[in-house]
């Protein structure tokens, strides 16, 4: 099985690598609180995010 590649263009995240990939082997995605618009930007976020 091929390894999954996780892209990361969030430069403020400490897991962001210089080639815009995530240094984590997997990420956790969680829903945002009090959101029900149906728009991806409003509904979910990367729970693995850590500030540099």
Short mmCIF file of N, CA and C in Angstrom, two decimals:
data_model
loop_
_atom_site.label_atom_id
_atom_site.label_comp_id
_atom_site.label_asym_id
_atom_site.label_seq_id
_atom_site.Cartn_x
_atom_site.Cartn_y
_atom_site.Cartn_z
N UNK A 1 0.85 -1.18 0.00
CA UNK A 1 0.00 0.00 0.00
C UNK A 1 0.89 1.24 0.00
N UNK A 2 0.53 2.23 -0.80
CA UNK A 2 1.27 3.48 -0.83
C UNK A 2 1.00 4.29 0.42
N UNK A 3 2.01 5.05 0.83
CA UNK A 3 1.83 5.93 1.97
C UNK A 3 1.00 7.13 1.56
N UNK A 4 0.15 7.56 2.44
CA UNK A 4 -0.66 8.74 2.18
C UNK A 4 0.20 9.98 2.41
N UNK A 5 0.04 10.96 1.57
CA UNK A 5 0.76 12.22 1.72
C UNK A 5 -0.20 13.26 2.27
N UNK A 6 0.24 13.97 3.29
CA UNK A 6 -0.58 15.01 3.89
C UNK A 6 0.06 16.35 3.56
N UNK A 7 -0.64 17.17 2.78
CA UNK A 7 -0.13 18.50 2.44
C UNK A 7 -0.48 19.48 3.55
N UNK A 8 0.40 20.44 3.75
CA UNK A 8 0.16 21.48 4.75
C UNK A 8 0.69 22.81 4.25
N UNK A 9 -0.20 23.75 4.00
CA UNK A 9 0.22 25.09 3.58
C UNK A 9 -0.03 26.11 4.70
N UNK A 10 -0.28 25.61 5.90
CA UNK A 10 -0.48 26.47 7.06
C UNK A 10 0.89 26.71 7.68
N UNK A 11 1.53 27.81 7.29
CA UNK A 11 2.91 28.07 7.68
C UNK A 11 3.09 28.30 9.18
N UNK A 12 2.03 28.66 9.88
CA UNK A 12 2.15 28.88 11.32
C UNK A 12 2.10 27.59 12.13
N UNK A 13 1.85 26.46 11.45
CA UNK A 13 1.79 25.18 12.16
C UNK A 13 3.20 24.58 12.27
N UNK A 14 3.57 24.10 13.46
CA UNK A 14 4.92 23.58 13.64
C UNK A 14 5.15 22.29 12.87
N UNK A 15 4.09 21.65 12.37
CA UNK A 15 4.22 20.41 11.59
C UNK A 15 4.41 20.68 10.10
N UNK A 16 4.34 21.96 9.69
CA UNK A 16 4.55 22.34 8.29
C UNK A 16 6.02 22.21 7.94
N UNK A 17 6.30 21.47 6.86
CA UNK A 17 7.67 21.31 6.38
C UNK A 17 7.93 22.29 5.25
N UNK A 18 9.18 22.52 4.91
CA UNK A 18 9.54 23.48 3.87
C UNK A 18 8.93 23.15 2.52
N UNK A 19 8.68 21.88 2.25
CA UNK A 19 8.08 21.49 0.97
C UNK A 19 6.56 21.42 1.05
N UNK A 20 5.98 22.09 2.05
CA UNK A 20 4.52 22.18 2.26
C UNK A 20 3.85 20.84 2.51
N UNK A 21 4.56 19.93 3.16
CA UNK A 21 3.94 18.69 3.61
C UNK A 21 3.88 18.70 5.13
N UNK A 22 3.02 17.88 5.68
CA UNK A 22 2.85 17.78 7.12
C UNK A 22 3.82 16.71 7.64
N UNK A 23 4.53 17.00 8.71
CA UNK A 23 5.50 16.06 9.25
C UNK A 23 4.85 14.95 10.08
N UNK A 24 3.54 15.01 10.30
CA UNK A 24 2.85 13.98 11.07
C UNK A 24 2.44 12.81 10.17
N UNK A 25 2.46 11.57 10.66
CA UNK A 25 2.03 10.44 9.86
C UNK A 25 0.52 10.40 9.65
N UNK A 26 -0.21 11.09 10.49
CA UNK A 26 -1.66 11.20 10.35
C UNK A 26 -2.11 12.47 11.05
N UNK A 27 -3.28 12.97 10.69
CA UNK A 27 -3.83 14.15 11.34
C UNK A 27 -5.21 13.83 11.88
N UNK A 28 -5.64 14.62 12.83
CA UNK A 28 -7.00 14.52 13.36
C UNK A 28 -7.78 15.73 12.88
N UNK A 29 -8.97 15.48 12.35
CA UNK A 29 -9.87 16.54 11.90
C UNK A 29 -11.07 16.52 12.83
N UNK A 30 -11.46 17.70 13.31
CA UNK A 30 -12.62 17.76 14.19
C UNK A 30 -13.58 18.84 13.70
N UNK A 31 -14.79 18.76 14.16
CA UNK A 31 -15.78 19.76 13.78
C UNK A 31 -15.61 21.00 14.63
N UNK A 32 -15.93 22.15 14.04
CA UNK A 32 -15.91 23.41 14.79
C UNK A 32 -17.18 23.51 15.62
N UNK A 33 -17.07 24.15 16.76
CA UNK A 33 -18.26 24.28 17.59
C UNK A 33 -19.21 25.33 17.03
N UNK A 34 -20.49 25.08 17.19
CA UNK A 34 -21.56 26.01 16.78
C UNK A 34 -21.53 26.37 15.30
N UNK A 35 -21.17 25.41 14.44
CA UNK A 35 -21.17 25.66 13.00
C UNK A 35 -22.15 24.71 12.31
N UNK A 36 -22.94 25.23 11.43
CA UNK A 36 -23.87 24.38 10.67
C UNK A 36 -24.15 24.97 9.30
N UNK A 37 -23.19 25.67 8.73
CA UNK A 37 -23.40 26.30 7.43
C UNK A 37 -23.28 25.31 6.27
N UNK A 38 -22.59 24.19 6.50
CA UNK A 38 -22.36 23.23 5.43
C UNK A 38 -21.12 23.55 4.61
N UNK A 39 -20.47 24.68 4.86
CA UNK A 39 -19.26 25.06 4.14
C UNK A 39 -18.04 24.43 4.81
N UNK A 40 -17.15 23.81 4.04
CA UNK A 40 -15.99 23.13 4.64
C UNK A 40 -15.17 24.02 5.57
N UNK A 41 -14.99 25.28 5.19
CA UNK A 41 -14.19 26.18 6.03
C UNK A 41 -14.84 26.46 7.39
N UNK A 42 -16.15 26.35 7.45
CA UNK A 42 -16.87 26.60 8.70
C UNK A 42 -17.06 25.34 9.54
N UNK A 43 -17.07 24.18 8.89
CA UNK A 43 -17.46 22.96 9.56
C UNK A 43 -16.34 22.18 10.23
N UNK A 44 -15.11 22.27 9.72
CA UNK A 44 -14.05 21.42 10.27
C UNK A 44 -12.74 22.17 10.40
N UNK A 45 -11.86 21.60 11.21
CA UNK A 45 -10.53 22.17 11.41
C UNK A 45 -9.55 21.06 11.72
N UNK A 46 -8.27 21.35 11.58
CA UNK A 46 -7.24 20.39 11.89
C UNK A 46 -6.99 20.38 13.39
N UNK A 47 -7.36 19.31 14.05
CA UNK A 47 -7.18 19.23 15.50
C UNK A 47 -5.73 18.95 15.86
N UNK A 48 -4.91 18.62 14.87
CA UNK A 48 -3.48 18.35 15.10
C UNK A 48 -2.63 19.61 15.02
N UNK A 49 -3.24 20.74 14.70
CA UNK A 49 -2.50 21.99 14.56
C UNK A 49 -1.78 22.36 15.84
N UNK A 50 -0.54 22.75 15.70
CA UNK A 50 0.24 23.28 16.83
C UNK A 50 1.00 24.50 16.32
N UNK A 51 0.93 25.57 17.07
CA UNK A 51 1.61 26.81 16.68
C UNK A 51 3.12 26.66 16.80
N UNK A 52 3.83 27.28 15.85
CA UNK A 52 5.31 27.24 15.89
C UNK A 52 5.83 28.01 17.07
#
